[in-house]
CSV table of C-alpha atoms and ligand atoms in Angstrom, one decimal:
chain,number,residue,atom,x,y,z
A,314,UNK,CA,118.8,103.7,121.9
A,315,UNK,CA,121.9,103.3,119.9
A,316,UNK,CA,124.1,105.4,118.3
A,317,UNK,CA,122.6,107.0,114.8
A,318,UNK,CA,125.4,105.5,112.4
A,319,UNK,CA,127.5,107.8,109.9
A,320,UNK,CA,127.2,107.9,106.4
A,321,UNK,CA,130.4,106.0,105.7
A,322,UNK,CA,129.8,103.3,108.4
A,323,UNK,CA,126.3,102.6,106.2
A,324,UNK,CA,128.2,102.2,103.3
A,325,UNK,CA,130.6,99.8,104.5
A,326,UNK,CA,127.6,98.0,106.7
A,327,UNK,CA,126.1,97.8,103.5
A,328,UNK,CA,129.5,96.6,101.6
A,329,UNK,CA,129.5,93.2,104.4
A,330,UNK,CA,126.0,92.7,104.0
A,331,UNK,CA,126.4,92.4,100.3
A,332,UNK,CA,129.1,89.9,101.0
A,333,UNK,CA,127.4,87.9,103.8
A,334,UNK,CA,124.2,87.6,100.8
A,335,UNK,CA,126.7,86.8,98.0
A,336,UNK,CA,128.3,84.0,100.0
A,337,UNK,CA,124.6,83.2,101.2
A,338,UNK,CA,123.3,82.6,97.4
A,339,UNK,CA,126.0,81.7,95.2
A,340,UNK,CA,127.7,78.4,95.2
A,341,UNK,CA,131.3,79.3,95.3
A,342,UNK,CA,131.9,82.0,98.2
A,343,UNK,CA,133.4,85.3,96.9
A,344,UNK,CA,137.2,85.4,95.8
A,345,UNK,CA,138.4,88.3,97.5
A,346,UNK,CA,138.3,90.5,100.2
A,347,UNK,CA,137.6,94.1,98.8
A,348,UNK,CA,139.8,97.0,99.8
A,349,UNK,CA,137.2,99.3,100.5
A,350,UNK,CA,137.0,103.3,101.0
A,351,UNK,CA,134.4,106.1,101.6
A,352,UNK,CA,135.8,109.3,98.8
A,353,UNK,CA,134.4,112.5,101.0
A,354,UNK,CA,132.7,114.0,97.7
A,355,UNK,CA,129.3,115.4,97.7
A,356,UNK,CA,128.6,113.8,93.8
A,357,UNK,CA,127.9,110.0,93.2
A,358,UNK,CA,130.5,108.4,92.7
A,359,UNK,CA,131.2,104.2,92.3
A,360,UNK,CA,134.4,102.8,90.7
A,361,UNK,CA,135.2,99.1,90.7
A,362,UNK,CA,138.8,98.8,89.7
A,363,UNK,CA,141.5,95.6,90.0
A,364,UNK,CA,143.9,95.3,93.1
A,365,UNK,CA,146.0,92.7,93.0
A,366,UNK,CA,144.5,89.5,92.7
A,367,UNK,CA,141.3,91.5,94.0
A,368,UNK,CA,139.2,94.5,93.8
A,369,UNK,CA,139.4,97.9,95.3
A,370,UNK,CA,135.8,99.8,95.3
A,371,UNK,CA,136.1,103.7,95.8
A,372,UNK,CA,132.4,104.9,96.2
A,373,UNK,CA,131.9,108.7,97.6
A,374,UNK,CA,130.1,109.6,100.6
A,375,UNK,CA,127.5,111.5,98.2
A,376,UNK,CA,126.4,108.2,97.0
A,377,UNK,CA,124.7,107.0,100.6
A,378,UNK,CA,123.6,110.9,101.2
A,379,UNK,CA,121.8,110.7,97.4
A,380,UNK,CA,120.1,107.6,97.8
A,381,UNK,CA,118.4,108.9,101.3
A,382,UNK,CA,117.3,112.0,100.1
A,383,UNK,CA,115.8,110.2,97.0
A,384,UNK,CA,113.9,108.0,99.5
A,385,UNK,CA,112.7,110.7,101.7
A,386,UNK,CA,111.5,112.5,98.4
A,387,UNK,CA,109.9,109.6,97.2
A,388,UNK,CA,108.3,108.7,100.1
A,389,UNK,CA,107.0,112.2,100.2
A,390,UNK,CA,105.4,112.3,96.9
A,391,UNK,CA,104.1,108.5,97.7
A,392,UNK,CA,102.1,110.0,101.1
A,393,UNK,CA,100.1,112.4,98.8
A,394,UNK,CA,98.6,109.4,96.2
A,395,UNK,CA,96.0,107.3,97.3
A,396,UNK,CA,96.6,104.3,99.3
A,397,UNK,CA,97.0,101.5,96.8
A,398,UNK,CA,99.5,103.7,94.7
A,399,UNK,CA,101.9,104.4,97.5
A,400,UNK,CA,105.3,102.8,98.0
A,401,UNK,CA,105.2,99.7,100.9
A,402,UNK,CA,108.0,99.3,102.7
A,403,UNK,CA,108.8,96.0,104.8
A,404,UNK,CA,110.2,98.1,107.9
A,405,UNK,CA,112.1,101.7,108.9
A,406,UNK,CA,112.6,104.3,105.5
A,407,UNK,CA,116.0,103.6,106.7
A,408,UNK,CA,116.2,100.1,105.8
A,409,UNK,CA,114.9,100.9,102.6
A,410,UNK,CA,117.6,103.3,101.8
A,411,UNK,CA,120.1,100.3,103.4
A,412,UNK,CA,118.8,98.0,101.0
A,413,UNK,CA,119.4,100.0,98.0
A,414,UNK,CA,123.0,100.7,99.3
A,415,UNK,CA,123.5,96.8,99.3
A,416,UNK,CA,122.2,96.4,96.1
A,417,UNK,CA,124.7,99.1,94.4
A,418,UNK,CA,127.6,97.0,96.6
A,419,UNK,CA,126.6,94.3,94.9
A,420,UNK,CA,126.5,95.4,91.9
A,421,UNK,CA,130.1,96.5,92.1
A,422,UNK,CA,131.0,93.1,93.5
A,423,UNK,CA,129.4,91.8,90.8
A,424,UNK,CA,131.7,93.4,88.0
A,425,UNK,CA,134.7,91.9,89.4
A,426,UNK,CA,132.8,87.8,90.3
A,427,UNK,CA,131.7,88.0,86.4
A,428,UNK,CA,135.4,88.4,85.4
A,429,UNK,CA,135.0,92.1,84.1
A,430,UNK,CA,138.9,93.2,84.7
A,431,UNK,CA,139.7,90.9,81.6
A,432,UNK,CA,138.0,93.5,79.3
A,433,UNK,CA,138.7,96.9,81.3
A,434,UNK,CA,142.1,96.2,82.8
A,435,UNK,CA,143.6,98.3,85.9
A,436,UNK,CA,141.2,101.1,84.8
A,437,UNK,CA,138.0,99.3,86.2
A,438,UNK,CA,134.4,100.3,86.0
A,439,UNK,CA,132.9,103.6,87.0
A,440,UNK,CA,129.6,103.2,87.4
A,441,UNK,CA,129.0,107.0,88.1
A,442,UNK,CA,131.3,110.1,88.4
A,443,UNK,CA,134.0,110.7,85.1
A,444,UNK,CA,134.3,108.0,82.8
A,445,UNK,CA,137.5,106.0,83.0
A,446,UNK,CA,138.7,104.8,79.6
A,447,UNK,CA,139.9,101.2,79.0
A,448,UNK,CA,143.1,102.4,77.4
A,449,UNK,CA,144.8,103.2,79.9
A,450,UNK,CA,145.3,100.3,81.7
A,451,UNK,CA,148.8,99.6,83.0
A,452,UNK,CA,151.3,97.4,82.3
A,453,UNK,CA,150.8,95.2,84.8
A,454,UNK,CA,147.1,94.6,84.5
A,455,UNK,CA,146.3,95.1,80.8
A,456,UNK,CA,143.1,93.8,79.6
A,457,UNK,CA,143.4,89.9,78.7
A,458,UNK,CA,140.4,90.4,76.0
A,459,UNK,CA,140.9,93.0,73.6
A,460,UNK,CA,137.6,94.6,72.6
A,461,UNK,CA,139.2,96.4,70.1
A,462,UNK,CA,139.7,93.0,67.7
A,463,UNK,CA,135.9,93.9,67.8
A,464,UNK,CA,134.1,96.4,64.4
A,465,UNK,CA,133.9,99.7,66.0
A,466,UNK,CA,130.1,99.4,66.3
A,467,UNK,CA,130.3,96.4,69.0
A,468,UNK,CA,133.2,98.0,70.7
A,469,UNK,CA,131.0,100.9,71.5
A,470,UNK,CA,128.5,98.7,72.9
A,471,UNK,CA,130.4,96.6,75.4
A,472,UNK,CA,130.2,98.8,78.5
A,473,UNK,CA,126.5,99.3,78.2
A,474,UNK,CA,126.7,95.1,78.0
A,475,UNK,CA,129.0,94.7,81.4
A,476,UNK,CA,126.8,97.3,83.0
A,477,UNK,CA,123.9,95.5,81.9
A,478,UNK,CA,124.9,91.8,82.9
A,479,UNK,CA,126.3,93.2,86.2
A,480,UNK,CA,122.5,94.4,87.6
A,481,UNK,CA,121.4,91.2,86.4
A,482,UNK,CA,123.7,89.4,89.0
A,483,UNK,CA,123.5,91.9,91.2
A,484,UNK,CA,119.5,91.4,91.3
A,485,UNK,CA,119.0,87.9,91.1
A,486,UNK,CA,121.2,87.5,94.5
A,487,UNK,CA,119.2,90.4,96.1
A,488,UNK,CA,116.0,88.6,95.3
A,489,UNK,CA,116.7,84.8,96.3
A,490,UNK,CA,114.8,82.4,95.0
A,491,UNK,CA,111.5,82.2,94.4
A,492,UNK,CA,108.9,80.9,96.7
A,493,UNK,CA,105.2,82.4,97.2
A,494,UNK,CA,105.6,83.0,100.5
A,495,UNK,CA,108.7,85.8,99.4
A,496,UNK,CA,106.4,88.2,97.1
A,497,UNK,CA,106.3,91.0,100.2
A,498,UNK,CA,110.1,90.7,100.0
A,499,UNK,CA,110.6,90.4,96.3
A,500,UNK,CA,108.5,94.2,95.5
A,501,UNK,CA,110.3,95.3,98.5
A,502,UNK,CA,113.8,94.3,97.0
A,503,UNK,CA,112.8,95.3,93.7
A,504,UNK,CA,111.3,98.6,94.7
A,505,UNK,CA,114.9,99.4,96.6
A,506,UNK,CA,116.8,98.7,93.8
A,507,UNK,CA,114.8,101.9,91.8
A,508,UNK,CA,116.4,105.0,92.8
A,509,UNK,CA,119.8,103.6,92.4
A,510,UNK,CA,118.9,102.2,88.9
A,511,UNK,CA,117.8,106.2,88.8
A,512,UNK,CA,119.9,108.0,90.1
A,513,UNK,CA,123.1,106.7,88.1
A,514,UNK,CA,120.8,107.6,84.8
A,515,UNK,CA,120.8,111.5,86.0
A,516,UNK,CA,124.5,111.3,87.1
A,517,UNK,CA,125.1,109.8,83.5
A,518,UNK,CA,123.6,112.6,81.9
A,519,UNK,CA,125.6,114.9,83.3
A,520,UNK,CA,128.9,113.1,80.8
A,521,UNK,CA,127.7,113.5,77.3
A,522,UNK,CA,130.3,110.3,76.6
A,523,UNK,CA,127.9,108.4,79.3
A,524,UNK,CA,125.1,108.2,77.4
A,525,UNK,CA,126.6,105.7,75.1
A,526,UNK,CA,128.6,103.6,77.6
A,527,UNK,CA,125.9,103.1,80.0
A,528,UNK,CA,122.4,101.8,79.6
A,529,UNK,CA,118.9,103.6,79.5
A,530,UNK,CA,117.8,103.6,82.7
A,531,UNK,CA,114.5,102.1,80.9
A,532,UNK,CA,117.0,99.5,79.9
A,533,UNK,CA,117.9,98.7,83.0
A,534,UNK,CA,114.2,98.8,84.3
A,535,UNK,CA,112.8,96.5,81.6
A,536,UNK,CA,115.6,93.9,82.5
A,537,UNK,CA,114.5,94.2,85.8
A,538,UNK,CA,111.0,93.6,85.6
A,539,UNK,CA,111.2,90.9,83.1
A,540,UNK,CA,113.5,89.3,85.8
A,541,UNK,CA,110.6,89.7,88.2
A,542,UNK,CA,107.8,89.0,85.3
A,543,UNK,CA,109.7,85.6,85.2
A,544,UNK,CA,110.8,84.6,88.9
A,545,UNK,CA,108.0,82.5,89.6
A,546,UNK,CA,108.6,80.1,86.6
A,547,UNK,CA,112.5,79.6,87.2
A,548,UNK,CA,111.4,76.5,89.7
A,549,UNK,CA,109.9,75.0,87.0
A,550,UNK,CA,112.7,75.4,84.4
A,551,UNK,CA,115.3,74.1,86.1
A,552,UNK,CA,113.3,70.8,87.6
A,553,UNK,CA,112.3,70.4,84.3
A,554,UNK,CA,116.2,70.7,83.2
A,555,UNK,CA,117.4,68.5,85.8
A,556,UNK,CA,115.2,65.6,84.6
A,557,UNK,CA,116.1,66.2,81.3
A,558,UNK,CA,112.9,67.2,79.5
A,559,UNK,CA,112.6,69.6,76.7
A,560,UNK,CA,109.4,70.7,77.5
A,561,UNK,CA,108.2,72.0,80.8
A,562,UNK,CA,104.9,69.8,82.2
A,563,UNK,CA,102.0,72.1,83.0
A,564,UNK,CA,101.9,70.3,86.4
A,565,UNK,CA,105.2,72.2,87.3
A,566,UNK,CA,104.0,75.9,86.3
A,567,UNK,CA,102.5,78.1,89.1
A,568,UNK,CA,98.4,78.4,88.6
A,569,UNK,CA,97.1,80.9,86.6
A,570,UNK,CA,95.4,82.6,89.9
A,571,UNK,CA,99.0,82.3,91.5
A,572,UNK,CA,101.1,84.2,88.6
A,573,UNK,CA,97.7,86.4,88.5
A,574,UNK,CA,98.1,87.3,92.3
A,575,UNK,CA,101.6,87.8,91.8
A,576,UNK,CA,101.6,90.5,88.8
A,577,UNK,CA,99.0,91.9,91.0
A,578,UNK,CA,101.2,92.2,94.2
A,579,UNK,CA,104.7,92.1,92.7
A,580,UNK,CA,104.9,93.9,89.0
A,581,UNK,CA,102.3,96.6,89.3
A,582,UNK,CA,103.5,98.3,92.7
A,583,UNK,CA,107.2,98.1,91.5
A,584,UNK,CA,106.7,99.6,87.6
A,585,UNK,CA,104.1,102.0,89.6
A,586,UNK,CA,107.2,103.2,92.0
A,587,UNK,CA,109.6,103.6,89.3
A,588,UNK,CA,107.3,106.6,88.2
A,589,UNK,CA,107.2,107.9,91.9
A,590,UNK,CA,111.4,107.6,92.0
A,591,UNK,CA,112.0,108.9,88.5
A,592,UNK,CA,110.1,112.3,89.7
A,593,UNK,CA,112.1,112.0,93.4
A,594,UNK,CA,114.9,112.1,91.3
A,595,UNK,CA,114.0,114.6,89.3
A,596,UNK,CA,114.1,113.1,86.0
A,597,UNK,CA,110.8,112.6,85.4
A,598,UNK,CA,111.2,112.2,81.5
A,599,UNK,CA,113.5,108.9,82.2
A,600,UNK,CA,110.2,107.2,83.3
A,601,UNK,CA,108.2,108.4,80.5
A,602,UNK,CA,111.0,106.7,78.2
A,603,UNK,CA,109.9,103.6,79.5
A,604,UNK,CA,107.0,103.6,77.1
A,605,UNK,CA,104.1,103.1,79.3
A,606,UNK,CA,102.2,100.3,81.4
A,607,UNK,CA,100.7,98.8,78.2
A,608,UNK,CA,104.0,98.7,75.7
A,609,UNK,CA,106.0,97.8,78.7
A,610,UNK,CA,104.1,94.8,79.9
A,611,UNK,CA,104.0,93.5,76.2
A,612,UNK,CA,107.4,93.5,75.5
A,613,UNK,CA,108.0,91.5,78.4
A,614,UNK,CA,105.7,89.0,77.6
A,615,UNK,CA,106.7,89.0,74.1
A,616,UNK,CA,110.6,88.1,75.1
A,617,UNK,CA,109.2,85.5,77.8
A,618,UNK,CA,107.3,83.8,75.2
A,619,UNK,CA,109.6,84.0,72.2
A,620,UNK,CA,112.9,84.3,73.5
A,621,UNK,CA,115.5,87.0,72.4
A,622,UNK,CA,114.1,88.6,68.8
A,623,UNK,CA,116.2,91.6,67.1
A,624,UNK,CA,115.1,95.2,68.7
A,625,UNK,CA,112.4,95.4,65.9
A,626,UNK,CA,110.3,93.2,67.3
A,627,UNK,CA,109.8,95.3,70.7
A,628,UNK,CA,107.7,98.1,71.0
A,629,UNK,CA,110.2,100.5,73.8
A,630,UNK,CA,113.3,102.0,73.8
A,631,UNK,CA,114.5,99.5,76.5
A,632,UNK,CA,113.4,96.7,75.1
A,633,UNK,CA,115.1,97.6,71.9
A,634,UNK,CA,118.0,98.6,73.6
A,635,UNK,CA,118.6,95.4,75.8
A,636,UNK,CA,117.7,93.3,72.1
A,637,UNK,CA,120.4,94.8,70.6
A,638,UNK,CA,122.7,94.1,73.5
A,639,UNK,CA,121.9,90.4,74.7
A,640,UNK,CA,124.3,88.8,71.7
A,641,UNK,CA,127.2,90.8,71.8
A,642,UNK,CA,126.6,90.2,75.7
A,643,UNK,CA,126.3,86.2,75.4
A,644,UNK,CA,129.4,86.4,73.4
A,645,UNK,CA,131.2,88.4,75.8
A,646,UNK,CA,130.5,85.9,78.7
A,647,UNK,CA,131.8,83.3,76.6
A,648,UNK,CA,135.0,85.3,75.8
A,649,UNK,CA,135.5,85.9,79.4
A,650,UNK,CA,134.8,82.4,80.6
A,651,UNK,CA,137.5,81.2,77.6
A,652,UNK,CA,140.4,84.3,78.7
B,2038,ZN,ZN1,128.5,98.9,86.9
């Protein structure tokens, strides 16, 4: 038997695996080598920030103790439902909680490989604990993109944007690829990546100036599971891109029983465990913001098949939400990829 590890040795074990799966799945290895360290504070805390040419990532030893108690409540609640509602897990509960800790590494090391810095500056991202305000970056790494050439309106809706793009990344390296063989790992993946999304939704509403510059954690959700809802056509996309062709042959779309079997296996069991993790997490009301099963699904299906539409064409807050965002968001990507 080995040594049980500490708290701060999972987070930094869960730091290099995020780096080893970054490297693994994106094209041009990461930039930097993050100065790392482990804040002993009970709260949640995570703050990306510039170092140099690189990053420095502060996250509190709170966050890995938060994210195991949410799974061993969760996993509680799941043993009392009947067997087809409860959460699956691919191995050890301790894995699970692993897992989410690498996806909230990646998401920090996600905000500084998007190019975030050139809107924040030296003051960085805190994804949970006191907001850090943009102004007060320093001399020597003001922002190179100045949000505040922006109307006030936008400008106000720029960190919800980063936060929102950043899980994005952060998710689609997490997942992989998409092959039918994957769907045990893809719910299990997606399913870890729920008490963190969470989590930083309760911490968030305990600074009133939070709920503003972060996203609904219904947001986040319905971003999420539309990623999902769509993973199994992303083959088909791009072969059809890389011959060229403006519309997608049938012959290249999974079957109807194959996208069938995967909403079956994939969707329902991770929108089913958000419920389960929202009460774990004691914010039971976050889930019901999520507008039910019914309004959910349909909003996703309504963005898959007709593209981004202004928020009045959804039905939820989150879908609303992440409509209003996606264009100020497009924009931003191309401002940073022009800085
Ligand atoms: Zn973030």
């Amino acid at each position: 038997m080995s040594e049980p590890i500490s708290n701060d040795e999972r987070l930094l074990a869960a730091l290099e695996a995020a780096l080893d799966r970054y490297d693994e799945r994106v094209e041009v290895p990461f930039s930097a080598s993050p100065s790392f360290r482990v804040v002993p504070n009970d709260d949640f805390r995570a703050h990306v920030f510039p170092l140099g040419d690189g990053l420095g990532i502060d996250v509190s030893s709170g966050a890995a103790v938060q994210i195991i108690e949410a799974w061993h409540k969760a996993l509680t609640l799941s043993a009392e439902l009947p067997e087809h509602r409860q959460i699956q897990l691919l191995g050890r509960p301790e894995h699970a909680a692993d897992m989410s800790l690498r996806w909230l590494m990646q998401h920090e090391l996600n905000h500084f490989a998007i190019g975030h810095f050139k809107i924040t500056g030296s003051a960085g991202i805190s994804d949970a604990g006191p907001p850090v305000v943009f102004d007060v970056a320093s001399r020597r790494t003001q922002p190179c993109i100045d949000i505040k050439a922006l109307p006030q309106e936008e400008q106000d809706m720029v960190s919800p944007c980063l936060e929102l793009q950043t899980d994005q990344d952060a998710t689609e390296i997490v997942l992989g690829a998409y092959a039918a063989e994957n769907w045990p790992l893809y719910r299990y993946y997606a399913t870890c990546i729920l008490p963190v999304m969470f989590i930083l939704e309760r911490e968030d509403q305990q600074y009133e100036e939070r709920s503003r510059t972060h996203p609904m954690a219904a947001t986040r959700l319905y971003q999420l599971l539309a990623y999902l809802t769509e993973l199994p056509y992303i083959p088909a996309y791009k072969l059809a891109h890389h011959e060229g062709l403006e519309h997608i042959p049938d012959a290249y779309l999974p079957s109807a029983e194959e996208i069938d079997g995967y909403r079956e296996a994939i969707l329902e069991p991770v929108f089913a465990s958000s419920q389960i993790f929202a009460e774990a997490v004691g914010i039971p009301d976050a889930w019901d913001k999520l507008g039910g099963a019914e309004d959910f699904f349909a909003d996703i299906e309504n963005v898959l098949t007709n593209g981004h539409q202004p928020s009045k064409a959804f039905r939820t807050d989150g879908a609303k939400q992440w409509a209003e965002l996606k264009p100020l968001n497009d924009r931003l990507l191309q401002m940073i990829r022009d800085a």
